[in-house]
Amino acid sequence: MSVLLRVASDAAPVQPRNVSFFLVLYAEYNAKEVQFVSFSPVLRAWVRRQPRLKRVLGGAIRTAALGKHTLAAQFPILIQPRTRTMALAITAHCNLSCDGCRYGRDFMTGCQMTLPLIKQVLNDASGLGVYAVRLYGGEPLLHPDLPAMVRHAWSAGIKPWVTTNGILLRQRIDELYEAGLRQLTIGLYGTGADYDSYVQRKGAFALLERGLEYIRDRYGMSADIKLCFLLSRRTAEIPALRSAWEFAERLQAFFSVDLIHYSLPYFTYGSDQSLEFRPEDAARIQAVAEELLEIHARRPDLYRESPASIRSIPDWLLRGSGMRVPCDMYDFLWIGADGSVQLCYAHFPLGNVHDRPLRDIAYQAAHKEAARKAFQLDCPNCHCERETRIQKHLPSLRRYR
């Protein structure tokens, strides 16, 4: 432990004499303390009202994680699953036909999770230490029981958020808000006609825009909206990026950048392979990254990605699986619309909640092995969670600082 304290404290400005540093570092290696110290809902709510303490704790957590990953490179046994967030694909049905997405076509066709099963999963997840759940699909707003799922998540002590294409927001947001939903993430594949072309439905962007404007008019800033701009070969242009950013800024929505995927089982490079980057795209990818750095410098309150992570984007897109940055999805679980359970979106199957409850799947031998293999990149090595991976990897921090 003394070695870990020294490694971690040398890697970040938070000093080990700070009490919160010891508290969080201790919590990193003790499951019960992690649940109480780092993830207690009451404590989290209190910390949010203490800006200075929040900054100190944030720095301590980052320092502890950096130290942990530094040591785990030599001692993989330090990597243990400790699920804190979870994604539930509650339905495979979709009302769009996005180019590159297999949902609504040939991925888990017709599958949809029932409300009783979701409630059981959420109850089990609460006992495992999960504190946040992403409800998505497919298109989750097509599921009639989504408000009940949101309500039950809160009752189980888990914060829910919904990822949607937004087409049905105007029709469904009132019942979802009443159920307790306060956080939405939405894929942004361009604006206007470019968006419509990608989702293959004329007028889709206008429906999305109308739904988001309704939320702001009716609920103001009490609802968090994040627009996730998909950076692909089609959208890697400064005008497209600026249009997407201006849309987000007008709505006072958080902004993030999702990179086109090469390893998700439900995603492809499009019908004509037009989404995939090529070596000759390096210059325009770099130009997009520089524009993103400028956006972050102007509005870090809306675009929160760290500069180091932004600078890494060209390498993630062009090097693909050649990026050797250890994975931190050991704190995550994915459950598909057919009930299948995986460590992450892309790999490591662990079971199915139709066959065994989640509490009997999580933290077993297969889960522990998957966590260590993911960390060591014995997998397709996607670019999920690139920012947190960069922040926990000392060579990357030095490269992209």
Coordinates of C-alpha atoms in Angstrom, one line a residue:
M1 CA 0.0 0.0 0.0
S2 CA 2.8 2.4 0.8
V3 CA 4.2 1.8 -2.8
L4 CA 0.8 2.6 -4.2
L5 CA 0.6 5.8 -2.2
R6 CA 3.9 6.9 -3.6
V7 CA 3.1 6.0 -7.2
A8 CA -0.3 7.6 -7.1
S9 CA 0.8 10.8 -5.4
D10 CA 3.7 11.3 -7.8
A11 CA 1.3 11.1 -10.7
A12 CA -1.1 13.9 -9.7
P13 CA -1.1 17.1 -7.7
V14 CA -3.3 15.7 -4.8
Q15 CA -0.9 15.0 -1.9
P16 CA -1.3 11.8 0.2
R17 CA -1.4 13.9 3.4
N18 CA -4.9 14.9 2.3
V19 CA -7.4 12.9 4.3
S20 CA -9.7 12.4 1.4
F21 CA -6.9 10.9 -0.6
F22 CA -6.4 8.1 1.9
L23 CA -10.2 7.7 2.2
V24 CA -10.8 7.2 -1.5
L25 CA -7.6 5.2 -2.1
Y26 CA -8.7 2.8 0.7
A27 CA -12.1 2.6 -0.8
E28 CA -10.6 1.6 -4.2
Y29 CA -9.5 -1.7 -2.6
N30 CA -12.4 -2.4 -0.3
A31 CA -15.7 -3.3 -1.9
K32 CA -17.8 -2.4 1.1
E33 CA -16.1 0.9 1.6
V34 CA -16.4 1.7 -2.1
Q35 CA -20.2 1.4 -1.8
F36 CA -20.3 3.5 1.3
V37 CA -17.6 6.1 0.8
S38 CA -17.6 6.6 -3.0
F39 CA -21.2 5.8 -4.0
S40 CA -23.5 6.4 -1.1
P41 CA -26.4 8.5 -2.6
V42 CA -26.6 10.7 0.5
L43 CA -22.9 11.3 0.5
R44 CA -22.8 12.0 -3.2
A45 CA -25.7 14.6 -2.8
W46 CA -23.8 16.3 0.0
V47 CA -20.5 16.4 -1.9
R48 CA -22.2 18.0 -4.9
R49 CA -23.1 21.0 -2.6
Q50 CA -19.4 21.3 -1.5
P51 CA -17.5 22.6 -4.5
R52 CA -14.1 22.7 -2.9
L53 CA -14.5 19.2 -1.4
K54 CA -15.8 17.9 -4.7
R55 CA -12.7 19.1 -6.5
V56 CA -10.5 17.5 -3.8
L57 CA -12.4 14.2 -4.0
G58 CA -12.3 14.3 -7.8
G59 CA -8.6 14.7 -7.8
A60 CA -8.1 12.0 -5.2
I61 CA -10.3 9.5 -7.1
R62 CA -8.3 10.2 -10.3
T63 CA -5.0 9.8 -8.5
A64 CA -6.1 6.5 -6.9
A65 CA -7.3 5.2 -10.2
L66 CA -4.1 6.2 -11.9
G67 CA -2.1 4.5 -9.2
K68 CA -4.2 1.4 -9.4
H69 CA -3.8 1.0 -13.2
T70 CA -0.1 1.7 -13.0
L71 CA 0.4 -1.1 -10.5
A72 CA -2.1 -3.4 -12.2
A73 CA 0.1 -3.4 -15.3
Q74 CA 2.5 -5.5 -13.3
F75 CA 0.0 -7.1 -10.9
P76 CA -3.2 -7.9 -12.8
I77 CA -4.7 -9.5 -9.7
L78 CA -5.5 -5.9 -8.6
I79 CA -8.2 -5.7 -11.3
Q80 CA -11.4 -7.1 -9.9
P81 CA -15.0 -6.5 -11.1
R82 CA -16.9 -3.9 -9.1
T83 CA -20.0 -3.0 -11.2
R84 CA -21.0 0.6 -10.7
T85 CA -22.9 1.4 -13.9
M86 CA -24.9 -0.8 -16.1
A87 CA -26.6 -0.6 -19.6
L88 CA -29.9 -2.3 -20.3
A89 CA -31.0 -2.6 -23.9
I90 CA -34.7 -2.9 -22.9
T91 CA -35.9 -3.4 -26.5
A92 CA -34.4 -4.2 -29.9
H93 CA -37.3 -2.4 -31.7
C94 CA -36.4 0.8 -33.4
N95 CA -38.4 3.5 -35.4
L96 CA -35.4 4.6 -37.4
S97 CA -33.0 2.8 -39.8
C98 CA -29.7 4.4 -39.1
D99 CA -27.0 3.6 -41.6
G100 CA -24.5 1.5 -39.7
C101 CA -26.8 0.2 -37.0
R102 CA -28.3 -3.3 -37.0
Y103 CA -31.0 -2.6 -34.5
G104 CA -34.4 -2.8 -36.1
R105 CA -32.9 -5.0 -38.9
D106 CA -31.1 -8.2 -37.9
F107 CA -29.8 -7.7 -34.3
M108 CA -31.8 -9.5 -31.6
T109 CA -34.8 -9.1 -33.8
G110 CA -38.1 -8.9 -31.9
C111 CA -36.5 -9.1 -28.5
Q112 CA -37.8 -7.0 -25.6
M113 CA -37.3 -7.2 -21.9
T114 CA -40.4 -7.3 -19.7
L115 CA -41.1 -5.0 -16.8
P116 CA -41.0 -7.9 -14.2
L117 CA -37.6 -9.0 -15.5
I118 CA -36.2 -5.4 -15.5
K119 CA -37.4 -4.9 -11.9
Q120 CA -35.6 -8.1 -10.9
V121 CA -32.4 -7.0 -12.6
L122 CA -32.5 -3.6 -11.0
N123 CA -33.1 -5.1 -7.5
D124 CA -30.1 -7.4 -8.0
A125 CA -28.0 -4.6 -9.4
S126 CA -28.7 -2.4 -6.4
G127 CA -27.4 -5.2 -4.2
L128 CA -24.3 -5.5 -6.3
G129 CA -23.4 -1.8 -5.8
V130 CA -24.7 -0.4 -9.1
Y131 CA -25.5 3.3 -8.7
A132 CA -26.5 4.3 -12.3
V133 CA -28.2 2.6 -15.2
R134 CA -28.5 3.4 -18.8
L135 CA -31.9 2.4 -20.3
Y136 CA -31.6 2.3 -24.1
G137 CA -32.2 0.1 -27.1
G138 CA -33.1 -0.1 -30.0
E139 CA -35.4 2.8 -29.2
P140 CA -36.4 2.7 -25.5
L141 CA -39.3 5.2 -25.9
L142 CA -41.1 2.4 -27.9
H143 CA -41.3 0.4 -24.7
P144 CA -44.6 1.0 -23.0
D145 CA -43.2 0.3 -19.5
L146 CA -40.3 2.7 -19.6
P147 CA -41.7 5.2 -17.0
A148 CA -42.3 2.3 -14.6
M149 CA -38.6 1.2 -15.2
V150 CA -37.4 4.7 -14.4
R151 CA -39.6 4.8 -11.2
H152 CA -38.4 1.4 -10.1
A153 CA -34.7 2.3 -10.7
W154 CA -35.0 5.3 -8.3
S155 CA -36.8 3.1 -5.7
A156 CA -33.9 0.6 -5.9
G157 CA -31.4 3.5 -5.2
I158 CA -30.1 3.6 -8.8
K159 CA -30.0 6.7 -11.0
P160 CA -31.5 6.1 -14.4
W161 CA -30.8 7.8 -17.7
V162 CA -32.3 7.2 -21.1
T163 CA -30.5 7.1 -24.5
T164 CA -33.0 7.9 -27.2
N165 CA -33.2 9.0 -30.8
G166 CA -35.7 11.7 -29.6
I167 CA -38.3 11.1 -32.2
L168 CA -41.0 10.4 -29.6
L169 CA -39.8 12.8 -26.9
R170 CA -42.7 15.3 -27.4
Q171 CA -45.2 12.4 -26.9
R172 CA -43.5 10.7 -23.9
I173 CA -41.4 13.2 -22.0
D174 CA -44.1 14.3 -19.6
E175 CA -44.8 10.8 -18.2
L176 CA -41.1 10.1 -18.0
Y177 CA -40.4 13.4 -16.2
E178 CA -43.2 12.6 -13.8
A179 CA -41.6 9.2 -13.2
G180 CA -38.3 10.9 -12.2
L181 CA -36.3 11.0 -15.4
R182 CA -33.9 13.9 -15.4
Q183 CA -31.1 12.8 -17.8
L184 CA -31.2 12.1 -21.5
T185 CA -28.5 11.3 -24.0
I186 CA -29.2 11.5 -27.7
G187 CA -27.1 10.5 -30.7
L188 CA -26.5 13.4 -33.1
Y189 CA -25.5 12.3 -36.5
G190 CA -25.3 15.7 -38.1
T191 CA -28.1 18.3 -38.3
G192 CA -30.9 19.0 -40.7
A193 CA -30.8 17.0 -44.0
D194 CA -27.5 15.3 -43.0
Y195 CA -29.2 13.8 -39.9
D196 CA -32.3 12.7 -41.9
S197 CA -30.0 11.1 -44.5
Y198 CA -28.1 9.1 -41.8
V199 CA -31.3 7.9 -40.0
Q200 CA -33.1 7.3 -43.4
R201 CA -36.2 9.2 -42.4
K202 CA -37.2 12.5 -43.8
G203 CA -38.2 15.1 -41.2
A204 CA -36.6 13.1 -38.3
F205 CA -34.3 16.0 -37.3
A206 CA -37.3 18.4 -37.1
L207 CA -39.1 15.9 -34.7
L208 CA -36.0 15.7 -32.5
E209 CA -35.6 19.5 -32.4
R210 CA -39.2 19.9 -31.6
G211 CA -39.0 17.4 -28.7
L212 CA -35.9 19.0 -27.2
E213 CA -37.3 22.5 -27.5
Y214 CA -40.4 21.3 -25.7
I215 CA -38.3 20.0 -22.8
R216 CA -36.5 23.3 -22.4
D217 CA -39.7 25.3 -22.6
R218 CA -41.6 23.1 -20.1
Y219 CA -38.9 21.9 -17.8
G220 CA -36.1 24.4 -18.2
M221 CA -32.7 23.3 -17.0
S222 CA -34.1 20.8 -14.5
A223 CA -33.6 18.1 -17.2
D224 CA -30.0 17.3 -18.3
I225 CA -29.6 16.8 -22.0
K226 CA -26.5 15.5 -23.6
L227 CA -26.0 15.4 -27.4
C228 CA -23.5 12.8 -28.5
F229 CA -22.0 13.8 -31.9
L230 CA -21.0 10.8 -33.9
L231 CA -17.7 11.4 -35.6
S232 CA -17.5 9.4 -38.7
R233 CA -16.0 9.9 -42.2
R234 CA -19.2 11.6 -43.2
T235 CA -19.2 14.1 -40.3
A236 CA -15.5 14.9 -39.9
E237 CA -15.9 18.3 -41.4
I238 CA -15.6 21.6 -39.6
P239 CA -19.0 22.9 -40.8
A240 CA -20.8 19.8 -39.7
L241 CA -19.1 19.9 -36.3
R242 CA -19.9 23.6 -35.8
S243 CA -23.5 23.1 -36.8
A244 CA -23.9 20.3 -34.2
W245 CA -22.1 22.4 -31.6
E246 CA -24.3 25.4 -32.2
F247 CA -27.4 23.2 -31.9
A248 CA -26.2 21.9 -28.5
E249 CA -25.2 25.4 -27.3
R250 CA -28.6 26.9 -28.3
L251 CA -30.3 24.2 -26.2
Q252 CA -27.8 24.5 -23.4
A253 CA -27.2 20.8 -23.8
F254 CA -24.0 19.0 -22.8
F255 CA -22.0 18.0 -25.8
S256 CA -19.8 14.9 -26.3
V257 CA -18.1 13.1 -29.2
D258 CA -18.7 9.4 -30.0
L259 CA -16.2 7.9 -32.4
I260 CA -17.3 5.6 -35.2
H261 CA -17.1 2.0 -33.9
Y262 CA -15.2 -1.0 -35.3
S263 CA -16.0 -3.6 -32.7
L264 CA -19.7 -3.3 -31.6
P265 CA -21.7 -6.4 -32.6
Y266 CA -24.7 -4.2 -33.6
F267 CA -22.8 -1.6 -35.6
T268 CA -21.2 -1.6 -39.1
Y269 CA -19.4 0.9 -41.3
G270 CA -22.6 1.5 -43.3
S271 CA -24.1 0.1 -46.4
D272 CA -21.3 1.5 -48.6
Q273 CA -18.5 1.5 -46.0
S274 CA -18.7 5.3 -46.1
L275 CA -18.4 5.7 -42.3
E276 CA -15.0 4.2 -41.9
F277 CA -11.9 6.4 -41.7
R278 CA -8.9 5.9 -43.9
P279 CA -5.3 6.9 -43.5
E280 CA -5.8 9.8 -46.0
D281 CA -8.3 11.3 -43.6
A282 CA -5.6 12.2 -41.0
A283 CA -5.5 15.9 -41.7
R284 CA -9.2 16.5 -41.4
I285 CA -9.4 14.4 -38.3
Q286 CA -6.7 16.5 -36.8
A287 CA -8.5 19.7 -37.8
V288 CA -11.7 18.4 -36.1
A289 CA -9.7 17.7 -32.9
E290 CA -8.2 21.2 -32.9
E291 CA -11.7 22.7 -33.3
L292 CA -12.9 20.5 -30.4
L293 CA -10.1 21.9 -28.2
E294 CA -11.3 25.4 -29.0
I295 CA -14.9 24.5 -28.2
H296 CA -13.7 23.0 -24.9
A297 CA -11.7 26.1 -24.1
R298 CA -14.7 28.4 -24.7
R299 CA -17.4 26.3 -23.0
P300 CA -15.9 23.7 -20.7
D301 CA -19.2 23.7 -18.8
L302 CA -21.0 22.1 -21.8
Y303 CA -18.2 20.2 -23.5
R304 CA -16.4 18.6 -20.6
E305 CA -14.0 16.1 -22.3
S306 CA -10.4 16.7 -21.1
P307 CA -7.9 18.2 -23.5
A308 CA -5.8 15.0 -23.2
S309 CA -8.7 12.9 -24.4
I310 CA -9.5 15.2 -27.2
R311 CA -5.9 15.1 -28.4
S312 CA -6.1 11.3 -28.5
I313 CA -9.0 11.2 -30.9
P314 CA -7.0 11.0 -34.1
D315 CA -5.0 8.1 -32.8
W316 CA -8.1 6.2 -31.7
L317 CA -9.7 6.7 -35.1
L318 CA -6.6 5.8 -37.2
R319 CA -4.8 3.2 -35.1
G320 CA -8.0 1.4 -33.9
S321 CA -7.1 -1.7 -32.0
G322 CA -3.5 -0.7 -32.1
M323 CA -4.2 1.7 -29.2
R324 CA -2.8 -0.1 -26.1
V325 CA -4.6 1.8 -23.3
P326 CA -5.9 -0.6 -20.6
C327 CA -9.6 -0.9 -20.4
D328 CA -11.6 0.0 -17.3
M329 CA -14.9 -1.6 -18.1
Y330 CA -14.5 -3.8 -15.0
D331 CA -16.9 -1.5 -13.3
F332 CA -19.6 -2.0 -15.9
L333 CA -22.1 -4.6 -17.1
W334 CA -24.2 -4.8 -20.3
I335 CA -27.5 -6.6 -20.7
G336 CA -29.0 -7.1 -24.1
A337 CA -32.7 -7.1 -25.1
D338 CA -32.5 -10.9 -25.2
G339 CA -31.3 -11.0 -21.6
S340 CA -27.7 -11.8 -22.4
V341 CA -25.1 -10.4 -19.9
Q342 CA -21.7 -9.2 -21.0
L343 CA -18.9 -7.3 -19.3
C344 CA -19.1 -4.6 -21.9
Y345 CA -20.9 -3.6 -25.1
A346 CA -18.6 -5.6 -27.3
H347 CA -17.4 -8.8 -25.6
F348 CA -17.1 -11.2 -22.7
P349 CA -20.4 -13.0 -22.4
L350 CA -21.2 -14.0 -18.8
G351 CA -24.7 -15.6 -19.0
N352 CA -28.4 -14.7 -19.4
V353 CA -30.8 -13.3 -16.9
H354 CA -33.5 -15.5 -18.4
D355 CA -31.5 -18.5 -17.1
R356 CA -30.0 -17.1 -13.9
P357 CA -30.6 -14.0 -11.9
L358 CA -28.0 -11.2 -12.2
R359 CA -26.9 -11.7 -8.6
D360 CA -25.7 -15.2 -9.5
I361 CA -23.9 -14.1 -12.6
A362 CA -22.0 -11.1 -11.3
Y363 CA -18.7 -11.4 -9.4
Q364 CA -18.3 -15.1 -10.3
A365 CA -15.1 -16.6 -11.7
A366 CA -16.0 -15.8 -15.3
H367 CA -16.7 -12.2 -14.4
K368 CA -13.4 -11.9 -12.6
E369 CA -11.5 -13.4 -15.6
A370 CA -13.3 -11.1 -18.0
A371 CA -12.4 -8.0 -16.0
R372 CA -8.7 -8.9 -16.1
K373 CA -8.7 -9.9 -19.8
A374 CA -10.4 -6.6 -20.6
F375 CA -7.8 -4.6 -18.7
Q376 CA -5.1 -6.4 -20.5
L377 CA -6.8 -5.9 -23.9
D378 CA -7.3 -9.6 -24.6
C379 CA -10.4 -8.5 -26.6
P380 CA -11.4 -6.6 -29.7
N381 CA -10.0 -3.5 -27.9
C382 CA -12.6 -0.9 -28.8
H383 CA -12.4 2.8 -27.9
C384 CA -15.3 2.8 -25.3
E385 CA -14.6 5.1 -22.3
R386 CA -11.6 6.5 -24.0
E387 CA -11.4 9.5 -21.7
T388 CA -11.3 7.6 -18.4
R389 CA -8.9 5.1 -19.9
I390 CA -6.5 8.0 -20.9
Q391 CA -6.8 9.5 -17.5
K392 CA -5.8 6.3 -15.8
H393 CA -2.8 5.6 -18.1
L394 CA 0.4 7.4 -17.3
P395 CA 2.0 7.0 -20.7
S396 CA -1.1 8.4 -22.4
L397 CA -1.3 11.3 -20.1
R398 CA 2.3 12.1 -21.0
R399 CA 1.7 11.7 -24.7
Y400 CA -1.4 13.8 -24.9
R401 CA -0.9 16.4 -22.3

